[in-house]
Amino acid sequence: QIGDKDLGICRSCMVDHCTECDVSVAEDRCAKCHKWYRLGVDGQCYFEYATTGWTILSVLVAVMMFIGLWITDMAWRPCTNEMELRHASASRFRQKLKMDPDREGHRKQWPWGTNLHRTQVAGPGMLLHFNFQLFIIMWALFVAGLWMAFCHFIDEDLWTLGTRRYGTPRDNCILVAWGYETQRRLLWSKVLFLWIVYVSSFVMC
């Protein structure tokens, strides 16, 4: 801990990602940083692999730009074999999913508004896949809505429990005491929430 002349107390240094504070000075300086972070000359902690991350990101951007320029160049090139292009386009068209033949024997493509949850476009496996995706989306919305209802109707402290930032030692003591009492007071609501989610997931499956 360091002495704070403005507040008149001893407190922890306010340095992000710091494990041990530098107690030899009366300012916010770190002596040891967390894993993946290095200690700077100014006593602050910096991400150790920031240069590596920016390098990888730059390489990826350069590769994407090269691919985009290559596709643009291919698109602007003149067609030198029109017959093979038509043959390839016709072959690709025949590979697309189509509806059953109509009275005239033509097989049209499926419209954009086709309900893939009820209509078998590519077999029962695809139908089950889209129904499963719908169930996952509805289940996630149900869980999120249930937790929001708990926070709104039971206690709004559920929104912030476990997310408040620490500060001075005095604030830390107050925060720990508040979190302990609030967690014990609202423990029944968390257990009820888990039971509802578990039983509902079992029933909906």
Coordinates of C-alpha atoms in Angstrom, one line a residue:
Q1 CA 0.0 0.0 0.0
I2 CA 1.0 3.6 -0.6
G3 CA 0.3 6.8 1.3
D4 CA -2.3 9.1 -0.2
K5 CA -1.7 12.7 1.0
D6 CA -5.0 14.0 -0.6
L7 CA -7.2 11.3 1.1
G8 CA -5.1 10.9 4.2
I9 CA -5.1 7.1 4.0
C10 CA -3.0 4.2 2.8
R11 CA -4.4 2.5 -0.3
S12 CA -3.5 0.2 -3.1
C13 CA -1.9 1.6 -6.2
M14 CA -4.4 2.2 -8.9
V15 CA -2.6 0.5 -11.8
D16 CA -4.5 -1.9 -14.0
H17 CA -3.2 -5.5 -14.2
C18 CA -0.9 -5.0 -11.2
T19 CA -0.1 -7.8 -8.8
E20 CA 2.2 -6.0 -6.4
C21 CA 2.5 -2.3 -5.8
D22 CA 5.8 -0.4 -5.5
V23 CA 5.7 0.8 -1.9
S24 CA 9.0 2.6 -2.2
V25 CA 7.3 5.7 -3.7
A26 CA 4.2 7.6 -2.8
E27 CA 2.6 7.4 -6.2
D28 CA 0.7 4.9 -8.4
R29 CA 3.5 2.6 -9.6
C30 CA 3.5 -1.2 -9.9
A31 CA 6.3 -3.5 -8.9
K32 CA 5.0 -6.7 -10.5
C33 CA 2.4 -7.2 -13.2
H34 CA 0.0 -10.0 -14.0
K35 CA 0.8 -12.8 -16.4
W36 CA 0.9 -11.7 -20.1
Y37 CA 1.8 -8.1 -19.0
R38 CA 5.2 -6.4 -18.6
L39 CA 6.3 -3.6 -16.4
G40 CA 7.0 -0.3 -18.1
V41 CA 9.6 2.4 -17.0
D42 CA 6.7 4.6 -15.9
G43 CA 5.5 1.9 -13.4
Q44 CA 2.4 0.9 -15.5
C45 CA 1.5 -2.5 -16.8
Y46 CA 1.3 -3.1 -20.6
F47 CA 0.2 -6.0 -22.6
E48 CA 3.3 -8.0 -23.4
Y49 CA 2.2 -9.3 -26.8
A50 CA 0.7 -6.1 -28.1
T51 CA 3.3 -5.9 -30.9
T52 CA 2.8 -9.5 -31.9
G53 CA -1.0 -8.9 -32.0
W54 CA -0.7 -5.8 -34.2
T55 CA 1.8 -7.7 -36.5
I56 CA -0.6 -10.6 -36.9
L57 CA -3.5 -8.2 -37.6
S58 CA -1.5 -6.3 -40.1
V59 CA -0.6 -9.5 -42.0
L60 CA -4.2 -10.6 -42.0
V61 CA -5.3 -7.2 -43.4
A62 CA -2.6 -7.4 -46.1
V63 CA -3.7 -10.9 -47.1
M64 CA -7.4 -9.8 -47.3
M65 CA -6.4 -6.8 -49.4
F66 CA -4.4 -9.1 -51.7
I67 CA -7.3 -11.5 -52.1
G68 CA -9.7 -8.6 -52.8
L69 CA -7.4 -7.2 -55.4
W70 CA -7.0 -10.6 -57.0
I71 CA -10.7 -11.1 -57.2
T72 CA -11.2 -7.7 -58.6
D73 CA -8.5 -8.4 -61.2
M74 CA -10.2 -11.7 -62.2
A75 CA -13.5 -9.9 -62.5
W76 CA -12.2 -7.2 -64.8
R77 CA -10.4 -9.6 -67.1
P78 CA -12.0 -10.2 -70.6
C79 CA -13.7 -13.5 -71.3
T80 CA -11.5 -15.6 -73.6
N81 CA -13.7 -18.8 -73.7
E82 CA -17.4 -17.9 -73.9
M83 CA -18.5 -21.5 -74.7
E84 CA -16.8 -23.0 -71.6
L85 CA -18.2 -20.3 -69.4
R86 CA -21.7 -21.0 -70.5
H87 CA -21.1 -24.8 -70.0
A88 CA -19.8 -24.1 -66.5
S89 CA -22.7 -21.8 -65.6
A90 CA -25.2 -24.4 -66.8
S91 CA -23.5 -27.1 -64.8
R92 CA -23.5 -24.9 -61.7
F93 CA -27.2 -24.2 -62.3
R94 CA -28.1 -27.9 -62.5
Q95 CA -26.4 -28.5 -59.1
K96 CA -28.6 -26.0 -57.3
L97 CA -31.6 -27.2 -55.2
K98 CA -34.8 -27.0 -57.1
M99 CA -38.5 -27.7 -56.6
D100 CA -40.3 -30.7 -58.0
P101 CA -41.2 -30.5 -61.7
D102 CA -44.3 -28.5 -62.5
R103 CA -47.0 -29.5 -65.1
E104 CA -44.7 -28.5 -67.9
G105 CA -41.7 -30.4 -66.5
H106 CA -39.7 -27.4 -65.4
R107 CA -37.9 -27.4 -62.1
K108 CA -37.8 -23.9 -60.6
Q109 CA -35.5 -22.7 -57.8
W110 CA -36.9 -22.4 -54.3
P111 CA -38.1 -18.9 -53.5
W112 CA -36.4 -16.8 -50.8
G113 CA -39.4 -17.0 -48.5
T114 CA -39.4 -20.8 -48.2
N115 CA -40.0 -21.9 -44.7
L116 CA -37.1 -24.2 -44.0
H117 CA -38.6 -25.3 -40.7
R118 CA -41.5 -27.1 -42.4
T119 CA -40.4 -27.6 -46.0
Q120 CA -37.9 -30.3 -47.0
V121 CA -35.6 -28.5 -49.4
A122 CA -32.5 -30.7 -48.9
G123 CA -33.9 -33.7 -47.0
P124 CA -35.0 -34.3 -43.4
G125 CA -31.5 -33.6 -42.0
M126 CA -31.5 -30.0 -43.2
L127 CA -35.0 -29.6 -41.8
L128 CA -34.0 -30.9 -38.4
H129 CA -30.9 -28.7 -38.5
F130 CA -32.9 -25.5 -39.0
N131 CA -35.4 -26.5 -36.3
F132 CA -32.5 -27.1 -33.9
Q133 CA -31.1 -23.6 -34.7
L134 CA -34.5 -22.1 -34.0
F135 CA -34.7 -23.9 -30.7
I136 CA -31.2 -22.7 -29.6
I137 CA -32.2 -19.1 -30.4
M138 CA -35.5 -19.3 -28.6
W139 CA -33.8 -21.0 -25.6
A140 CA -31.2 -18.3 -25.3
L141 CA -33.8 -15.5 -25.5
F142 CA -35.8 -17.4 -22.8
V143 CA -32.9 -17.6 -20.4
A144 CA -31.9 -14.0 -21.0
G145 CA -35.5 -12.8 -20.5
L146 CA -35.9 -14.9 -17.4
W147 CA -32.8 -13.4 -15.8
M148 CA -33.9 -9.9 -16.7
A149 CA -37.2 -10.6 -15.1
F150 CA -35.5 -11.8 -11.9
C151 CA -33.3 -8.6 -11.8
H152 CA -36.3 -6.4 -12.4
F153 CA -38.9 -8.0 -10.1
I154 CA -36.8 -9.5 -7.3
D155 CA -33.8 -7.2 -6.7
E156 CA -31.9 -4.9 -9.0
D157 CA -28.7 -5.7 -7.2
L158 CA -28.6 -8.9 -9.4
W159 CA -27.5 -6.6 -12.2
T160 CA -24.3 -5.4 -10.5
L161 CA -23.5 -8.3 -8.1
G162 CA -19.9 -9.4 -8.8
T163 CA -19.2 -6.6 -11.3
R164 CA -18.3 -3.6 -9.2
R165 CA -14.7 -2.3 -9.4
Y166 CA -12.5 -2.2 -6.3
G167 CA -10.7 1.0 -5.1
T168 CA -9.1 1.9 -1.8
P169 CA -8.8 -0.6 1.0
R170 CA -11.8 0.9 2.7
D171 CA -13.9 0.7 -0.4
N172 CA -12.7 -2.9 -0.8
C173 CA -13.9 -3.8 2.7
I174 CA -17.3 -2.2 2.1
L175 CA -17.6 -3.9 -1.3
V176 CA -16.7 -7.4 0.1
A177 CA -19.1 -7.0 3.0
W178 CA -21.9 -5.8 0.7
G179 CA -21.2 -8.6 -1.8
Y180 CA -21.2 -11.3 0.9
E181 CA -24.5 -10.1 2.4
T182 CA -26.2 -9.6 -0.9
Q183 CA -25.1 -12.9 -2.3
R184 CA -26.4 -14.8 0.8
R185 CA -29.6 -12.8 0.7
L186 CA -30.3 -13.5 -3.0
L187 CA -28.9 -17.0 -3.1
W188 CA -32.5 -18.4 -3.2
S189 CA -33.2 -16.5 -6.4
K190 CA -30.1 -17.9 -8.2
V191 CA -31.1 -21.4 -7.2
L192 CA -34.6 -20.9 -8.4
F193 CA -33.3 -19.5 -11.7
L194 CA -31.1 -22.5 -12.2
W195 CA -34.0 -24.9 -11.4
I196 CA -36.3 -23.1 -13.9
V197 CA -33.7 -23.1 -16.6
Y198 CA -32.9 -26.8 -16.0
V199 CA -36.5 -28.0 -15.9
S200 CA -37.6 -25.8 -18.9
S201 CA -34.6 -27.1 -21.0
F202 CA -35.6 -30.7 -20.2
V203 CA -39.3 -30.1 -21.0
M204 CA -38.6 -28.2 -24.2
C205 CA -36.3 -30.8 -25.5

